[in-house]
mmCIF file of C-alpha atoms in Angstrom:
data_model
loop_
_atom_site.group_PDB
_atom_site.id
_atom_site.type_symbol
_atom_site.label_atom_id
_atom_site.label_comp_id
_atom_site.label_asym_id
_atom_site.label_seq_id
_atom_site.Cartn_x
_atom_site.Cartn_y
_atom_site.Cartn_z
ATOM 1 C CA MET G 1 131.535 145.881 212.077
ATOM 2 C CA LEU G 2 134.310 143.432 211.047
ATOM 3 C CA HIS G 3 131.508 141.363 209.257
ATOM 4 C CA GLU G 4 130.288 144.355 207.457
ATOM 5 C CA THR G 5 133.872 145.408 206.399
ATOM 6 C CA THR G 6 134.444 142.014 205.073
ATOM 7 C CA ARG G 7 131.240 142.199 203.174
ATOM 8 C CA ALA G 8 132.299 145.506 201.463
ATOM 9 C CA ALA G 9 135.665 143.982 200.541
ATOM 10 C CA ALA G 10 133.973 140.873 199.101
ATOM 11 C CA LEU G 11 131.579 142.996 197.037
ATOM 12 C CA ILE G 12 134.483 145.110 195.794
ATOM 13 C CA ASP G 13 136.500 142.016 194.833
ATOM 14 C CA LEU G 14 133.550 140.462 193.111
ATOM 15 C CA GLU G 15 132.994 143.649 190.967
ATOM 16 C CA VAL G 16 136.732 143.784 190.133
ATOM 17 C CA ALA G 17 136.768 139.978 189.171
ATOM 18 C CA HIS G 18 133.747 140.310 186.829
ATOM 19 C CA GLY G 19 133.442 143.917 185.786
ATOM 20 C CA ALA G 20 135.449 145.879 183.186
ATOM 21 C CA ALA G 21 137.869 148.429 184.801
ATOM 22 C CA ASN G 22 136.495 151.317 182.898
ATOM 23 C CA TYR G 23 135.863 153.237 186.158
ATOM 24 C CA LYS G 24 137.978 153.938 189.157
ATOM 25 C CA PRO G 25 135.304 154.557 191.779
ATOM 26 C CA LEU G 26 135.992 155.462 195.381
ATOM 27 C CA ASP G 27 135.748 152.282 197.571
ATOM 28 C CA VAL G 28 132.367 153.081 199.145
ATOM 29 C CA VAL G 29 129.845 150.367 198.616
ATOM 30 C CA VAL G 30 126.404 152.046 198.702
ATOM 31 C CA GLU G 31 123.451 150.111 200.102
ATOM 32 C CA SER G 32 120.879 152.824 200.480
ATOM 33 C CA ALA G 33 120.286 156.487 200.035
ATOM 34 C CA GLN G 34 117.931 159.255 201.127
ATOM 35 C CA GLY G 35 117.789 162.900 200.222
ATOM 36 C CA PRO G 36 121.463 164.161 200.236
ATOM 37 C CA TRP G 37 122.708 161.224 202.139
ATOM 38 C CA LEU G 38 124.288 157.910 201.141
ATOM 39 C CA MET G 39 124.593 154.869 203.409
ATOM 40 C CA ASP G 40 127.179 152.115 202.850
ATOM 41 C CA VAL G 41 127.091 148.417 203.649
ATOM 42 C CA ASN G 42 129.246 149.245 206.965
ATOM 43 C CA GLY G 43 126.413 151.398 208.190
ATOM 44 C CA ALA G 44 128.354 154.599 207.581
ATOM 45 C CA ARG G 45 126.541 157.721 206.388
ATOM 46 C CA PHE G 46 128.019 160.160 203.864
ATOM 47 C CA LEU G 47 126.865 163.546 202.489
ATOM 48 C CA ASP G 48 126.683 163.110 198.700
ATOM 49 C CA CYS G 49 128.457 165.966 196.790
ATOM 50 C CA VAL G 50 128.474 164.095 193.540
ATOM 51 C CA SER G 51 124.647 163.621 192.933
ATOM 52 C CA ALA G 52 125.411 160.974 190.343
ATOM 53 C CA TYR G 53 126.924 163.751 188.162
ATOM 54 C CA SER G 54 123.823 165.904 188.670
ATOM 55 C CA ALA G 55 121.356 163.139 187.814
ATOM 56 C CA VAL G 56 119.997 163.435 191.351
ATOM 57 C CA ASN G 57 119.276 167.094 191.677
ATOM 58 C CA GLN G 58 116.035 166.266 193.500
ATOM 59 C CA GLY G 59 117.752 164.157 196.140
ATOM 60 C CA HIS G 60 117.946 160.349 196.394
ATOM 61 C CA CYS G 61 114.684 158.282 196.326
ATOM 62 C CA HIS G 62 112.436 161.456 196.368
ATOM 63 C CA PRO G 63 109.116 160.132 197.431
ATOM 64 C CA ARG G 64 107.069 161.964 194.820
ATOM 65 C CA ILE G 65 109.167 160.588 192.006
ATOM 66 C CA LEU G 66 109.196 157.147 193.535
ATOM 67 C CA ALA G 67 105.361 157.059 193.876
ATOM 68 C CA ALA G 68 105.134 158.169 190.214
ATOM 69 C CA MET G 69 107.451 155.403 189.155
ATOM 70 C CA ILE G 70 105.593 152.660 191.146
ATOM 71 C CA ALA G 71 102.249 153.763 190.012
ATOM 72 C CA GLN G 72 103.228 153.704 186.316
ATOM 73 C CA ALA G 73 105.075 150.367 186.631
ATOM 74 C CA GLN G 74 101.830 148.797 187.829
ATOM 75 C CA ARG G 75 100.136 150.015 184.736
ATOM 76 C CA VAL G 76 102.469 149.725 181.601
ATOM 77 C CA THR G 77 106.183 150.235 181.387
ATOM 78 C CA LEU G 78 107.076 149.926 177.582
ATOM 79 C CA THR G 79 105.041 149.848 174.364
ATOM 80 C CA SER G 80 107.838 151.001 171.946
ATOM 81 C CA ARG G 81 106.966 153.825 169.706
ATOM 82 C CA ALA G 82 105.093 151.535 167.448
ATOM 83 C CA LEU G 83 102.165 152.526 169.653
ATOM 84 C CA ARG G 84 101.258 155.787 171.485
ATOM 85 C CA ASN G 85 101.024 155.955 175.213
ATOM 86 C CA ASP G 86 99.097 158.329 177.642
ATOM 87 C CA GLN G 87 102.276 159.763 179.311
ATOM 88 C CA LEU G 88 104.311 160.996 176.464
ATOM 89 C CA PRO G 89 101.909 163.762 175.332
ATOM 90 C CA HIS G 90 101.845 165.331 178.747
ATOM 91 C CA LEU G 91 105.622 165.207 179.201
ATOM 92 C CA LEU G 92 106.186 166.731 175.779
ATOM 93 C CA GLU G 93 103.798 169.664 176.806
ATOM 94 C CA GLU G 94 105.397 170.206 180.150
ATOM 95 C CA LEU G 95 108.941 169.857 178.968
ATOM 96 C CA THR G 96 108.639 172.297 176.040
ATOM 97 C CA ALA G 97 106.762 174.711 178.343
ATOM 98 C CA TYR G 98 109.753 174.665 180.768
ATOM 99 C CA CYS G 99 112.162 175.172 177.863
ATOM 100 C CA GLY G 100 110.198 177.889 176.121
ATOM 101 C CA MET G 101 110.337 175.739 172.960
ATOM 102 C CA GLU G 102 107.720 174.196 170.734
ATOM 103 C CA MET G 103 108.793 170.500 170.262
ATOM 104 C CA ALA G 104 110.811 167.710 171.776
ATOM 105 C CA ILE G 105 112.193 164.279 170.902
ATOM 106 C CA MET G 106 112.733 161.839 173.706
ATOM 107 C CA MET G 107 115.699 159.562 174.164
ATOM 108 C CA ASN G 108 117.368 157.609 177.024
ATOM 109 C CA THR G 109 120.986 158.608 177.785
ATOM 110 C CA GLY G 110 122.648 161.936 177.513
ATOM 111 C CA VAL G 111 124.949 160.843 174.663
ATOM 112 C CA GLU G 112 121.802 159.703 172.657
ATOM 113 C CA ALA G 113 120.510 163.197 172.844
ATOM 114 C CA VAL G 114 123.836 164.658 171.836
ATOM 115 C CA GLU G 115 123.913 162.399 168.755
ATOM 116 C CA THR G 116 120.329 163.215 167.983
ATOM 117 C CA SER G 117 121.145 166.953 168.078
ATOM 118 C CA TRP G 118 124.057 166.385 165.715
ATOM 119 C CA LYS G 119 121.987 164.490 163.204
ATOM 120 C CA LEU G 120 119.280 167.149 163.340
ATOM 121 C CA ALA G 121 121.892 169.943 162.942
ATOM 122 C CA ARG G 122 123.277 168.306 159.815
ATOM 123 C CA ARG G 123 119.868 167.753 158.324
ATOM 124 C CA TRP G 124 119.057 171.413 158.820
ATOM 125 C CA GLY G 125 122.394 172.333 157.222
ATOM 126 C CA TYR G 126 121.571 170.402 154.061
ATOM 127 C CA ARG G 127 117.865 171.153 153.762
ATOM 128 C CA VAL G 128 117.745 174.594 155.081
ATOM 129 C CA LYS G 129 121.097 176.369 154.996
ATOM 130 C CA GLY G 130 121.913 174.504 151.625
ATOM 131 C CA ILE G 131 125.261 173.032 152.504
ATOM 132 C CA ALA G 132 126.583 170.586 149.881
ATOM 133 C CA PRO G 133 125.935 166.920 150.690
ATOM 134 C CA ASP G 134 128.252 165.334 153.148
ATOM 135 C CA ARG G 135 130.059 168.647 153.923
ATOM 136 C CA ALA G 136 128.446 169.828 157.036
ATOM 137 C CA ARG G 137 130.610 170.757 160.094
ATOM 138 C CA ILE G 138 129.936 171.216 163.761
ATOM 139 C CA ILE G 139 132.137 173.490 165.998
ATOM 140 C CA VAL G 140 132.968 171.963 169.457
ATOM 141 C CA LEU G 141 135.193 173.085 172.285
ATOM 142 C CA ASP G 142 138.379 171.954 173.914
ATOM 143 C CA ASP G 143 137.876 170.155 177.225
ATOM 144 C CA ASN G 144 134.411 169.150 176.257
ATOM 145 C CA PHE G 145 132.569 166.058 177.541
ATOM 146 C CA HIS G 146 129.498 164.972 175.703
ATOM 147 C CA GLY G 147 129.532 161.203 176.247
ATOM 148 C CA ARG G 148 131.493 158.031 175.192
ATOM 149 C CA THR G 149 130.325 156.992 171.794
ATOM 150 C CA ILE G 150 132.966 156.804 168.910
ATOM 151 C CA THR G 151 131.618 159.859 167.392
ATOM 152 C CA VAL G 152 131.596 161.856 170.518
ATOM 153 C CA VAL G 153 135.007 160.822 171.783
ATOM 154 C CA GLY G 154 136.259 161.856 168.426
ATOM 155 C CA THR G 155 135.562 165.498 169.310
ATOM 156 C CA SER G 156 137.368 165.353 172.600
ATOM 157 C CA SER G 157 140.644 167.122 173.451
ATOM 158 C CA VAL G 158 141.446 164.505 176.092
ATOM 159 C CA PRO G 159 144.004 161.886 174.673
ATOM 160 C CA GLN G 160 142.724 159.080 176.847
ATOM 161 C CA TYR G 161 139.239 159.309 175.591
ATOM 162 C CA ARG G 162 140.492 158.995 172.006
ATOM 163 C CA THR G 163 143.508 156.593 172.121
ATOM 164 C CA ASP G 164 142.918 153.293 170.119
ATOM 165 C CA PHE G 165 139.200 154.135 169.309
ATOM 166 C CA GLY G 166 139.743 155.841 165.896
ATOM 167 C CA PRO G 167 139.104 156.256 163.081
ATOM 168 C CA PHE G 168 136.612 158.988 164.089
ATOM 169 C CA THR G 169 133.668 160.560 162.387
ATOM 170 C CA PRO G 170 134.586 163.538 160.326
ATOM 171 C CA GLY G 171 132.904 166.944 160.163
ATOM 172 C CA PHE G 172 133.937 168.493 163.527
ATOM 173 C CA ASP G 173 136.234 171.483 164.352
ATOM 174 C CA ARG G 174 137.454 171.915 167.925
ATOM 175 C CA ILE G 175 138.381 175.381 169.269
ATOM 176 C CA PRO G 176 139.563 176.710 172.649
ATOM 177 C CA PHE G 177 136.746 177.319 175.320
ATOM 178 C CA GLY G 178 135.891 180.981 175.861
ATOM 179 C CA ASP G 179 137.760 182.300 172.809
ATOM 180 C CA LEU G 180 135.251 184.363 170.641
ATOM 181 C CA ALA G 181 137.878 185.072 168.033
ATOM 182 C CA ALA G 182 138.645 181.457 167.594
ATOM 183 C CA LEU G 183 134.916 180.795 167.097
ATOM 184 C CA GLU G 184 134.584 183.510 164.422
ATOM 185 C CA ALA G 185 137.631 182.152 162.587
ATOM 186 C CA ALA G 186 136.182 178.590 162.707
ATOM 187 C CA ILE G 187 132.846 179.429 161.122
ATOM 188 C CA ALA G 188 132.853 178.477 157.454
ATOM 189 C CA PRO G 189 130.091 178.255 154.736
ATOM 190 C CA GLU G 190 129.792 174.534 155.685
ATOM 191 C CA THR G 191 129.273 175.174 159.458
ATOM 192 C CA CYS G 192 125.934 174.064 160.580
ATOM 193 C CA ALA G 193 126.171 174.321 164.343
ATOM 194 C CA PHE G 194 128.207 175.490 167.399
ATOM 195 C CA PHE G 195 127.765 173.012 170.123
ATOM 196 C CA PHE G 196 128.784 173.788 173.686
ATOM 197 C CA GLU G 197 128.473 173.346 177.392
ATOM 198 C CA PRO G 198 127.599 176.569 179.144
ATOM 199 C CA ILE G 199 129.737 175.400 182.044
ATOM 200 C CA GLN G 200 132.139 172.491 181.440
ATOM 201 C CA GLY G 201 131.618 170.129 184.241
ATOM 202 C CA GLU G 202 133.861 167.105 183.500
ATOM 203 C CA GLY G 203 136.391 169.478 181.983
ATOM 204 C CA GLY G 204 137.014 171.055 185.310
ATOM 205 C CA VAL G 205 133.998 173.164 186.084
ATOM 206 C CA ASN G 206 135.100 175.778 183.629
ATOM 207 C CA VAL G 207 132.917 178.985 183.656
ATOM 208 C CA PRO G 208 132.946 181.003 180.381
ATOM 209 C CA PRO G 209 134.233 184.640 180.448
ATOM 210 C CA PRO G 210 131.523 187.165 181.086
ATOM 211 C CA GLY G 211 129.582 187.956 177.897
ATOM 212 C CA TYR G 212 131.168 185.118 175.844
ATOM 213 C CA LEU G 213 127.981 183.034 175.426
ATOM 214 C CA HIS G 214 125.780 186.003 174.439
ATOM 215 C CA ALA G 215 128.470 187.210 171.933
ATOM 216 C CA ALA G 216 128.878 183.665 170.577
ATOM 217 C CA GLN G 217 125.099 183.521 170.025
ATOM 218 C CA GLU G 218 125.230 186.800 168.038
ATOM 219 C CA LEU G 219 128.013 185.426 165.845
ATOM 220 C CA CYS G 220 125.968 182.277 165.142
ATOM 221 C CA ARG G 221 122.943 184.325 164.250
ATOM 222 C CA LYS G 222 125.058 186.563 161.941
ATOM 223 C CA HIS G 223 126.665 183.518 160.146
ATOM 224 C CA ASN G 224 123.317 181.405 160.065
ATOM 225 C CA VAL G 225 124.838 178.782 162.388
ATOM 226 C CA LEU G 226 122.777 176.718 164.891
ATOM 227 C CA PHE G 227 123.513 177.463 168.591
ATOM 228 C CA ILE G 228 123.125 174.248 170.578
ATOM 229 C CA ASP G 229 123.226 174.321 174.397
ATOM 230 C CA ASP G 230 124.248 171.014 175.984
ATOM 231 C CA GLU G 231 122.575 171.318 179.421
ATOM 232 C CA ILE G 232 122.813 167.590 180.337
ATOM 233 C CA GLN G 233 124.732 168.226 183.497
ATOM 234 C CA THR G 234 124.010 172.016 184.121
ATOM 235 C CA GLY G 235 120.311 172.034 183.505
ATOM 236 C CA PHE G 236 117.153 171.752 185.775
ATOM 237 C CA GLY G 237 118.381 174.178 188.444
ATOM 238 C CA ARG G 238 121.917 172.998 188.917
ATOM 239 C CA THR G 239 123.496 176.420 188.476
ATOM 240 C CA GLY G 240 120.816 178.458 190.252
ATOM 241 C CA ASP G 241 118.658 179.025 187.337
ATOM 242 C CA ARG G 242 116.494 177.102 184.972
ATOM 243 C CA PHE G 243 119.457 176.440 182.721
ATOM 244 C CA ALA G 244 123.136 177.498 183.026
ATOM 245 C CA GLY G 245 122.714 179.493 179.809
ATOM 246 C CA ASP G 246 120.121 181.733 181.448
ATOM 247 C CA HIS G 247 123.005 183.564 183.408
ATOM 248 C CA ASP G 248 124.063 184.898 179.984
ATOM 249 C CA ALA G 249 120.543 185.469 178.660
ATOM 250 C CA ILE G 250 121.103 183.297 175.686
ATOM 251 C CA GLU G 251 118.247 181.756 173.577
ATOM 252 C CA PRO G 252 119.750 178.528 171.945
ATOM 253 C CA ASP G 253 118.164 176.907 168.899
ATOM 254 C CA MET G 254 118.293 173.498 170.798
ATOM 255 C CA TYR G 255 118.574 172.279 174.322
ATOM 256 C CA VAL G 256 120.187 168.818 174.902
ATOM 257 C CA LEU G 257 118.889 167.488 178.114
ATOM 258 C CA GLY G 258 119.241 164.524 180.418
ATOM 259 C CA LYS G 259 120.519 163.454 183.890
ATOM 260 C CA ALA G 260 118.067 165.169 186.322
ATOM 261 C CA LEU G 261 115.277 164.786 183.900
ATOM 262 C CA GLY G 262 115.146 161.201 185.249
ATOM 263 C CA GLY G 263 115.279 162.252 188.872
ATOM 264 C CA GLY G 264 117.818 159.522 189.613
ATOM 265 C CA PHE G 265 115.259 156.722 188.866
ATOM 266 C CA TYR G 266 115.483 156.212 185.232
ATOM 267 C CA PRO G 267 117.546 157.364 182.174
ATOM 268 C CA VAL G 268 115.563 160.010 180.250
ATOM 269 C CA SER G 269 117.046 162.539 177.723
ATOM 270 C CA ALA G 270 115.688 164.873 175.168
ATOM 271 C CA VAL G 271 116.287 167.489 172.510
ATOM 272 C CA VAL G 272 114.075 170.296 172.674
ATOM 273 C CA ALA G 273 113.803 172.844 169.765
ATOM 274 C CA SER G 274 111.517 174.750 167.498
ATOM 275 C CA ARG G 275 108.963 173.111 165.087
ATOM 276 C CA ALA G 276 111.010 174.407 162.271
ATOM 277 C CA LEU G 277 113.940 172.282 163.434
ATOM 278 C CA LEU G 278 112.306 169.038 164.777
ATOM 279 C CA GLY G 279 109.891 169.138 162.029
ATOM 280 C CA LEU G 280 112.746 168.069 159.784
ATOM 281 C CA PHE G 281 112.646 164.507 161.189
ATOM 282 C CA ALA G 282 110.153 162.270 159.358
ATOM 283 C CA PRO G 283 109.172 158.664 160.374
ATOM 284 C CA GLY G 284 112.109 156.437 160.239
ATOM 285 C CA ASP G 285 114.749 159.130 160.355
ATOM 286 C CA HIS G 286 115.506 158.584 164.040
ATOM 287 C CA GLY G 287 114.192 156.666 166.993
ATOM 288 C CA SER G 288 114.703 154.437 169.989
ATOM 289 C CA THR G 289 112.747 151.472 171.388
ATOM 290 C CA PHE G 290 112.778 152.814 174.910
ATOM 291 C CA GLY G 291 112.817 156.633 174.045
ATOM 292 C CA GLY G 292 109.621 158.107 175.211
ATOM 293 C CA ASN G 293 108.392 154.977 177.060
ATOM 294 C CA PRO G 294 105.538 155.483 179.510
ATOM 295 C CA LEU G 295 107.638 154.620 182.615
ATOM 296 C CA ALA G 296 110.335 157.143 181.567
ATOM 297 C CA CYS G 297 107.693 159.802 180.871
ATOM 298 C CA ALA G 298 105.959 159.395 184.114
ATOM 299 C CA VAL G 299 109.292 159.501 185.990
ATOM 300 C CA ALA G 300 110.385 162.648 184.045
ATOM 301 C CA ARG G 301 107.034 164.444 184.578
ATOM 302 C CA ALA G 302 107.369 163.949 188.420
ATOM 303 C CA SER G 303 111.036 164.946 188.205
ATOM 304 C CA LEU G 304 110.313 168.153 186.499
ATOM 305 C CA ALA G 305 107.450 168.944 188.739
ATOM 306 C CA VAL G 306 109.689 168.524 191.834
ATOM 307 C CA ILE G 307 112.288 170.855 190.427
ATOM 308 C CA LEU G 308 109.523 173.435 189.804
ATOM 309 C CA ASP G 309 107.324 173.033 192.967
ATOM 310 C CA GLU G 310 110.215 172.856 195.399
ATOM 311 C CA GLY G 311 112.087 175.776 194.073
ATOM 312 C CA LEU G 312 115.291 173.827 193.616
ATOM 313 C CA ALA G 313 116.898 176.470 191.431
ATOM 314 C CA ALA G 314 116.394 179.198 193.785
ATOM 315 C CA ASN G 315 117.844 177.009 196.631
ATOM 316 C CA ALA G 316 120.826 176.048 194.579
ATOM 317 C CA LYS G 317 121.538 179.679 193.893
ATOM 318 C CA VAL G 318 121.451 180.559 197.693
ATOM 319 C CA ARG G 319 123.384 177.378 198.942
ATOM 320 C CA GLY G 320 125.828 177.735 196.137
ATOM 321 C CA GLU G 321 126.774 181.265 197.024
ATOM 322 C CA GLU G 322 127.245 180.108 200.671
ATOM 323 C CA LEU G 323 129.362 177.170 199.793
ATOM 324 C CA ARG G 324 131.608 179.056 197.285
ATOM 325 C CA ALA G 325 132.122 181.816 199.913
ATOM 326 C CA GLY G 326 132.854 179.364 202.604
ATOM 327 C CA LEU G 327 135.328 177.504 200.474
ATOM 328 C CA ARG G 328 137.244 180.765 199.595
ATOM 329 C CA ALA G 329 137.148 181.759 203.225
ATOM 330 C CA LEU G 330 139.072 178.583 204.270
ATOM 331 C CA GLY G 331 142.150 180.328 202.807
ATOM 332 C CA SER G 332 144.112 177.223 202.318
ATOM 333 C CA PRO G 333 147.375 177.228 200.355
ATOM 334 C CA LEU G 334 146.172 173.998 198.795
ATOM 335 C CA VAL G 335 143.361 175.917 197.012
ATOM 336 C CA ARG G 336 144.266 177.831 193.901
ATOM 337 C CA GLU G 337 140.633 178.769 192.901
ATOM 338 C CA VAL G 338 137.034 178.214 193.621
ATOM 339 C CA ARG G 339 134.754 178.587 190.620
ATOM 340 C CA GLY G 340 131.279 177.683 189.390
ATOM 341 C CA ARG G 341 127.674 178.709 189.678
ATOM 342 C CA GLY G 342 124.830 177.482 191.954
ATOM 343 C CA LEU G 343 125.749 174.087 193.276
ATOM 344 C CA LEU G 344 128.136 173.195 190.494
ATOM 345 C CA ILE G 345 131.409 174.172 192.025
ATOM 346 C CA GLY G 346 135.006 173.283 191.162
ATOM 347 C CA VAL G 347 138.041 173.663 193.674
ATOM 348 C CA GLU G 348 141.278 173.858 191.690
ATOM 349 C CA THR G 349 143.865 172.377 193.954
ATOM 350 C CA THR G 350 147.813 172.600 194.036
ATOM 351 C CA VAL G 351 147.829 168.908 194.959
ATOM 352 C CA PRO G 352 146.173 165.939 193.312
ATOM 353 C CA ALA G 353 142.464 166.370 193.874
ATOM 354 C CA ARG G 354 142.085 162.610 194.356
ATOM 355 C CA GLU G 355 143.955 163.054 197.723
ATOM 356 C CA LEU G 356 141.447 165.629 198.875
ATOM 357 C CA SER G 357 138.539 163.384 197.799
ATOM 358 C CA TYR G 358 139.782 160.461 199.900
ATOM 359 C CA ALA G 359 140.482 162.923 202.886
ATOM 360 C CA LEU G 360 136.922 163.990 202.657
ATOM 361 C CA LEU G 361 135.648 160.535 202.475
ATOM 362 C CA ALA G 362 137.230 159.999 205.885
ATOM 363 C CA GLU G 363 135.196 163.038 207.039
ATOM 364 C CA GLY G 364 131.946 161.641 205.782
ATOM 365 C CA VAL G 365 131.607 163.693 202.479
ATOM 366 C CA ILE G 366 131.800 162.251 199.090
ATOM 367 C CA ALA G 367 133.106 164.632 196.421
ATOM 368 C CA LYS G 368 134.831 163.542 193.279
ATOM 369 C CA ASP G 369 137.925 164.724 191.495
ATOM 370 C CA THR G 370 137.572 165.750 187.857
ATOM 371 C CA ARG G 371 140.781 165.953 185.977
ATOM 372 C CA ASP G 372 143.945 165.882 188.285
ATOM 373 C CA HIS G 373 143.661 169.130 190.129
ATOM 374 C CA VAL G 374 139.888 169.951 190.355
ATOM 375 C CA LEU G 375 137.635 168.736 192.945
ATOM 376 C CA ARG G 376 133.996 169.052 192.193
ATOM 377 C CA PHE G 377 131.161 169.692 194.636
ATOM 378 C CA ALA G 378 127.615 169.059 193.179
ATOM 379 C CA PRO G 379 125.330 168.034 196.037
ATOM 380 C CA PRO G 380 121.553 167.501 195.558
ATOM 381 C CA LEU G 381 119.795 170.826 195.180
ATOM 382 C CA ILE G 382 117.724 170.110 198.369
ATOM 383 C CA ILE G 383 120.540 170.839 200.862
ATOM 384 C CA GLY G 384 120.147 173.353 203.481
ATOM 385 C CA ALA G 385 122.340 175.572 205.506
ATOM 386 C CA ASP G 386 123.339 172.862 207.884
ATOM 387 C CA GLU G 387 124.553 170.672 205.072
ATOM 388 C CA VAL G 388 126.737 173.540 203.761
ATOM 389 C CA THR G 389 128.074 174.071 207.130
ATOM 390 C CA ALA G 390 128.930 170.349 207.371
ATOM 391 C CA ILE G 391 130.721 170.321 203.978
ATOM 392 C CA LEU G 392 132.768 173.221 204.870
ATOM 393 C CA ALA G 393 133.912 171.807 208.246
ATOM 394 C CA ALA G 394 134.757 168.532 206.503
ATOM 395 C CA MET G 395 136.662 170.291 203.836
ATOM 396 C CA GLU G 396 138.723 172.372 206.405
ATOM 397 C CA ARG G 397 139.659 169.076 208.196
ATOM 398 C CA ALA G 398 140.512 167.391 205.001
ATOM 399 C CA LEU G 399 142.760 170.217 203.773
ATOM 400 C CA ARG G 400 144.646 170.082 207.013
ATOM 401 C CA THR G 401 145.092 166.301 206.635
ATOM 402 C CA VAL G 402 146.397 166.647 203.036
ATOM 403 C CA ALA G 403 148.681 169.619 203.956
ATOM 404 C CA ALA G 404 150.204 167.641 206.721
ATOM 405 C CA ALA G 405 150.892 164.758 204.313
ATOM 406 C CA HIS G 406 152.764 167.163 201.983
ATOM 407 C CA ALA G 407 154.616 168.943 204.732
#
């Protein structure tokens, strides 16, 4: 064990010496993973309640996705979009059917999909709505998280994300989350889109007020503004339904997708919309060397099939209700609120959430703080009742440990 501990320390030191310090990870050096479990180089096993920020909804190393990836990698991995491939047409058909839309454009990372949707919204604003050139505006929300490019961080309300990275791309208006009056006041003749997360994950697992999203959609329809749903973290069953927006019966003009679409094996993202919208792109207007590559498409097809065939959304709904109820029943004075939907759960704490994260780590559960006082639970959607029981028992012990430290 001493040898393994030394190995972990050496790997951490090597990373610190040669890697940029743009993350502050928990000091667990993962060597392997399976299902909802992570194994470190010391041989310890941890129940994963991060799921790579919801990129591993299907569980780690799902055999069906792994088999699809290996089979495709043995045939062809990359052609670029200079050529066609035999996987992309099938993925486009299956993904648009899942979304109830007509067309999709494939990218790689979530932030690429976000930027794609913004380009498309602006083009629609000019060519369809008739906004004057270079005057289009997009409304975003406080506490949003849409990625790390300069344009995207320019829309953030978090000072750290913005400091020393300006000047920022103009054309964005930011308003409070969940405030319908603020949305109506912000809509102007130049507004082409309202862009939102149906639940803000990184912002603290913020759930909108009842009826807010549906009313926001009606406002956008009234004022001829695109209604764009960023489901990168909340999509593909995470919140107990197909998409988080389904809880509010919304019908967005575009879905922005990523994370779980790649099943934890490969970065795959997409914008899915109507033919009237995506038909506005012509050859050369947008693209990506790797977007829609055959390996990514094969992985995404298997990832989507697993979500559907294994009923992961339904399981997330049941296990999420159990987990939220159990967390509330702990009755700890350190817990101010438990919120979320499905298996995207935020525990707002009266102490720094990082302390609880480390206390849980000692109990064999990995959960990550988001913002200073919110602990996020987002395990793979394959967990069962036994894993829920284990999480709750670990949380009860962790709360006692942290409470004692603050006594």
